[in-house]
């Protein structure tokens, strides 16, 4: 089976560029935007060799994993564009639930449990399964937004700040192509709810219902400092709100998040 768009994605006008192997699907998408590509296009591979994740960490997809990037050209402000990452997390979680149905029935209580980790990751049983990265660049009078989604389908990296896991290790025996088919359709649903930022209130509600660590102790390493407290909520711009020991509610726009007992490690 090769990569293909789902029926909802096809009906919505999305197009697909699939590669057997590429350096970075995000780079492919941005280069197409610079060359005049009008958007609503997916770039996908099961082997990525030169991707970059948060804080410029290597984002490598060994053969069999999924690296997918969707290009949208929108007339929105950069701050609004950033909130599309929450819609991406919801789309990925929905796709994972769909492709995990057989495993859920087979595994019962040992089935994978998916949760959304601020700002843009998806966890499975508390371990990192998916990383989502956003890039944006002005192209003409619009903003080219690339949402890159990397999923550990057959293998997971070692030595990551948050321990990682693959679908295969969780007992979910599916291919990158099967997951992408579900993801492309789920993207249409949640991209539509997001509606160029106008629907972020609904996206925020749905995201919080699936949030990892909500109400728990958290430490966020911003690069410049570490903020500790309780993960209270996210606000209407997507910032994580930390309730500190002295009762203050601090908004955090970006950072590496550690929950529970791992918060002590993150704060060190």
Coordinates of C-alpha atoms in Angstrom, one line a residue:
X1 CA 0.0 0.0 0.0
X2 CA 1.3 3.4 -0.9
X3 CA 0.5 6.8 0.7
X4 CA -2.9 8.2 -0.2
X5 CA -5.2 10.9 1.0
X6 CA -8.5 9.9 2.7
X7 CA -11.8 10.6 1.1
X8 CA -12.5 13.7 3.2
X9 CA -9.1 15.2 2.4
X10 CA -9.7 14.6 -1.3
X11 CA -13.1 16.2 -1.2
X12 CA -11.6 19.2 0.6
X13 CA -9.2 19.7 -2.2
X14 CA -5.9 18.6 -0.6
X15 CA -3.1 17.3 -2.7
X16 CA -0.3 14.9 -1.9
X17 CA 3.5 14.7 -2.5
X18 CA 4.8 11.3 -1.3
X19 CA 8.4 10.4 -1.1
X20 CA 10.1 7.1 -0.5
X21 CA 12.8 9.0 1.4
X22 CA 13.5 12.7 2.0
X23 CA 15.5 15.0 4.1
X24 CA 12.7 16.9 5.7
X25 CA 9.0 17.1 4.8
X26 CA 8.8 20.5 6.5
X27 CA 11.6 21.8 4.3
X28 CA 9.9 20.3 1.2
X29 CA 6.7 22.1 2.1
X30 CA 8.4 25.5 2.7
X31 CA 10.4 25.2 -0.5
X32 CA 7.2 24.5 -2.5
X33 CA 5.5 27.6 -0.8
X34 CA 8.5 29.8 -1.9
X35 CA 8.2 28.4 -5.4
X36 CA 4.5 29.5 -5.6
X37 CA 2.6 26.5 -4.3
X38 CA -0.8 27.7 -3.2
X39 CA -1.2 25.4 -0.2
X40 CA -3.6 22.7 1.1
X41 CA -0.9 20.1 0.3
X42 CA 0.6 17.2 2.2
X43 CA 4.2 16.1 2.0
X44 CA 4.8 12.7 3.4
X45 CA 7.4 10.0 3.8
X46 CA 8.2 6.8 5.8
X47 CA 11.9 7.7 6.0
X48 CA 13.1 11.2 6.9
X49 CA 16.8 11.8 7.2
X50 CA 17.4 15.5 8.2
X51 CA 14.3 16.8 10.0
X52 CA 14.6 19.1 13.0
X53 CA 12.4 19.2 16.0
X54 CA 12.0 21.6 19.0
X55 CA 15.2 23.4 20.0
X56 CA 16.8 22.2 16.7
X57 CA 17.0 18.5 17.9
X58 CA 17.3 16.0 15.1
X59 CA 14.0 14.7 14.0
X60 CA 14.8 11.4 12.2
X61 CA 12.2 9.0 10.9
X62 CA 13.7 5.6 10.3
X63 CA 12.1 3.6 7.6
X64 CA 8.6 2.6 8.6
X65 CA 7.9 5.7 10.8
X66 CA 5.7 8.5 9.5
X67 CA 6.9 12.1 8.8
X68 CA 4.1 14.2 7.4
X69 CA 3.8 17.9 6.8
X70 CA 0.8 19.9 5.7
X71 CA 1.1 23.3 3.9
X72 CA -1.6 25.9 4.4
X73 CA -1.3 29.5 3.0
X74 CA -3.5 31.7 5.2
X75 CA -4.3 35.3 5.8
X76 CA -3.8 35.2 9.6
X77 CA -1.5 36.9 12.1
X78 CA 1.5 34.8 13.3
X79 CA 0.1 34.6 16.9
X80 CA -3.2 33.1 15.5
X81 CA -1.2 30.7 13.2
X82 CA 0.5 29.3 16.3
X83 CA -2.7 27.9 17.7
X84 CA -3.2 25.6 14.7
X85 CA -0.8 23.2 16.5
X86 CA -3.5 22.3 18.9
X87 CA -5.8 21.4 16.1
X88 CA -3.0 19.2 14.7
X89 CA -2.7 17.4 18.1
X90 CA -6.4 16.7 18.1
X91 CA -6.3 15.4 14.5
X92 CA -3.4 13.1 15.3
X93 CA -5.0 11.8 18.5
X94 CA -8.2 11.1 16.5
X95 CA -6.3 9.2 13.8
X96 CA -4.4 7.2 16.4
X97 CA -7.7 6.2 18.1
X98 CA -9.1 5.0 14.8
X99 CA -6.1 2.9 13.7
X100 CA -5.8 1.5 17.3
X101 CA -9.3 0.0 17.4
X102 CA -8.2 -3.6 16.7
X103 CA -5.4 -3.3 19.3
X104 CA -7.8 -1.8 21.8
X105 CA -10.2 -4.7 21.4
X106 CA -7.3 -7.3 21.6
X107 CA -5.4 -5.7 24.5
X108 CA -8.3 -4.6 26.6
X109 CA -7.1 -2.9 29.8
X110 CA -3.5 -2.9 28.4
X111 CA -4.6 -0.8 25.3
X112 CA -2.6 2.4 24.6
X113 CA -3.9 5.5 26.2
X114 CA -3.3 8.7 24.2
X115 CA -3.0 12.2 25.7
X116 CA -2.0 15.6 24.4
X117 CA 1.1 17.2 25.9
X118 CA 1.5 20.9 25.7
X119 CA 2.4 22.5 23.4
X120 CA 2.4 20.0 20.5
X121 CA 3.2 16.4 21.4
X122 CA 1.0 13.3 21.7
X123 CA 1.8 10.8 24.5
X124 CA 0.9 7.1 24.7
X125 CA 0.9 5.6 28.2
X126 CA 2.9 8.6 29.3
X127 CA 5.7 8.3 26.7
X128 CA 6.2 10.4 23.7
X129 CA 4.8 8.9 20.5
X130 CA 4.3 12.0 18.3
X131 CA 6.1 15.3 17.9
X132 CA 4.4 18.2 16.1
X133 CA 6.4 21.2 14.9
X134 CA 5.2 24.5 13.3
X135 CA 7.0 26.7 10.8
X136 CA 5.7 29.9 9.2
X137 CA 7.0 32.3 6.6
X138 CA 5.5 35.2 4.8
X139 CA 4.9 34.5 1.1
X140 CA 3.4 37.4 -0.8
X141 CA 0.5 38.8 1.2
X142 CA -0.2 35.5 3.1
X143 CA 1.5 33.3 5.7
X144 CA 2.8 29.9 4.6
X145 CA 2.2 27.7 7.6
X146 CA 3.7 24.2 7.7
X147 CA 2.6 21.7 10.4
X148 CA 5.0 18.8 10.7
X149 CA 3.8 15.7 12.4
X150 CA 6.3 12.9 13.2
X151 CA 5.0 9.6 14.6
X152 CA 7.0 6.6 15.9
X153 CA 5.2 3.8 14.1
X154 CA 7.8 1.1 14.1
X155 CA 10.7 2.5 16.2
X156 CA 11.3 5.2 18.8
X157 CA 14.4 7.2 19.6
X158 CA 16.4 6.7 22.8
X159 CA 17.8 9.3 25.1
X160 CA 15.1 11.9 24.6
X161 CA 14.1 14.3 27.4
X162 CA 10.7 12.6 27.6
X163 CA 11.0 8.8 27.1
X164 CA 9.6 7.8 23.7
X165 CA 7.6 4.8 22.5
X166 CA 6.5 3.4 19.1
X167 CA 3.1 2.1 18.1
X168 CA 4.7 -1.3 17.4
X169 CA 5.9 -1.5 21.0
X170 CA 2.4 -0.7 22.2
X171 CA 1.0 -3.6 20.2
X172 CA -0.5 -1.5 17.5
X173 CA 0.5 -3.2 14.3
X174 CA -0.3 -0.7 11.5
X175 CA 1.7 1.0 8.7
X176 CA 2.7 4.6 8.2
X177 CA 0.5 4.6 5.2
X178 CA -2.6 3.4 7.2
X179 CA -2.0 6.1 9.8
X180 CA -1.6 8.8 7.2
X181 CA -4.8 7.9 5.5
X182 CA -6.7 8.4 8.8
X183 CA -4.6 11.6 9.7
X184 CA -5.4 13.3 6.4
X185 CA -9.1 13.0 7.0
X186 CA -8.9 13.9 10.7
X187 CA -6.9 17.0 9.7
X188 CA -9.9 18.2 7.6
X189 CA -12.2 17.9 10.6
X190 CA -10.1 19.8 13.1
X191 CA -8.7 22.3 10.7
X192 CA -12.3 23.1 9.9
X193 CA -13.2 23.6 13.6
X194 CA -10.1 25.8 14.1
X195 CA -11.3 27.9 11.1
X196 CA -8.3 30.3 10.8
X197 CA -8.3 30.8 14.6
X198 CA -12.0 31.7 14.8
X199 CA -12.8 28.3 16.3
X200 CA -10.0 28.2 18.8
X201 CA -12.3 28.3 21.8
X202 CA -13.8 24.9 20.7
X203 CA -10.3 23.5 19.9
X204 CA -9.1 24.7 23.3
X205 CA -12.0 22.9 25.0
X206 CA -11.4 19.6 23.1
X207 CA -7.7 19.8 23.7
X208 CA -8.1 20.3 27.5
X209 CA -10.3 17.2 27.6
X210 CA -7.4 15.2 26.4
X211 CA -4.5 17.1 28.1
X212 CA -1.7 15.3 29.9
X213 CA -0.9 16.5 33.3
X214 CA -3.7 18.9 33.8
X215 CA -4.0 19.8 37.5
X216 CA -0.6 18.2 38.2
X217 CA 2.7 19.5 39.3
X218 CA 4.7 20.8 36.3
X219 CA 8.1 22.3 35.6
X220 CA 8.7 24.2 32.3
X221 CA 12.2 24.9 31.1
X222 CA 11.9 28.0 28.9
X223 CA 15.6 28.0 28.1
X224 CA 16.1 31.2 30.2
X225 CA 14.5 29.9 33.4
X226 CA 12.4 27.2 34.9
X227 CA 8.9 27.8 36.1
X228 CA 7.3 25.4 38.6
X229 CA 3.8 25.0 39.9
X230 CA 0.5 23.4 38.9
X231 CA -0.7 23.0 35.3
X232 CA -3.9 25.1 35.5
X233 CA -5.1 25.4 31.9
X234 CA -4.2 26.9 28.6
X235 CA -5.5 30.4 27.8
X236 CA -7.2 31.8 24.7
X237 CA -3.9 32.2 22.9
X238 CA -2.6 28.7 23.7
X239 CA -0.2 29.7 26.5
X240 CA 0.2 27.2 29.4
X241 CA -1.0 28.8 32.7
X242 CA 1.0 27.7 35.7
X243 CA -0.4 28.3 39.2
X244 CA 2.7 28.9 41.4
X245 CA 3.0 28.1 45.1
X246 CA 2.3 31.8 46.0
X247 CA -1.0 31.7 44.0
X248 CA 0.1 33.6 40.9
X249 CA -1.1 32.4 37.5
X250 CA 1.8 32.7 35.0
X251 CA 1.4 32.3 31.2
X252 CA 4.2 30.4 29.4
X253 CA 4.4 30.7 25.6
X254 CA 7.1 28.1 25.0
X255 CA 9.2 25.6 26.8
X256 CA 10.0 22.0 27.6
X257 CA 7.4 20.5 30.0
X258 CA 8.0 17.9 32.7
X259 CA 5.1 16.5 34.8
X260 CA 4.8 14.8 38.2
X261 CA 8.0 13.2 39.5
X262 CA 9.8 14.2 36.3
X263 CA 9.2 17.8 37.1
X264 CA 12.0 17.6 39.7
X265 CA 14.4 16.4 36.9
X266 CA 13.2 19.2 34.6
X267 CA 13.7 21.8 37.2
X268 CA 17.2 20.7 38.0

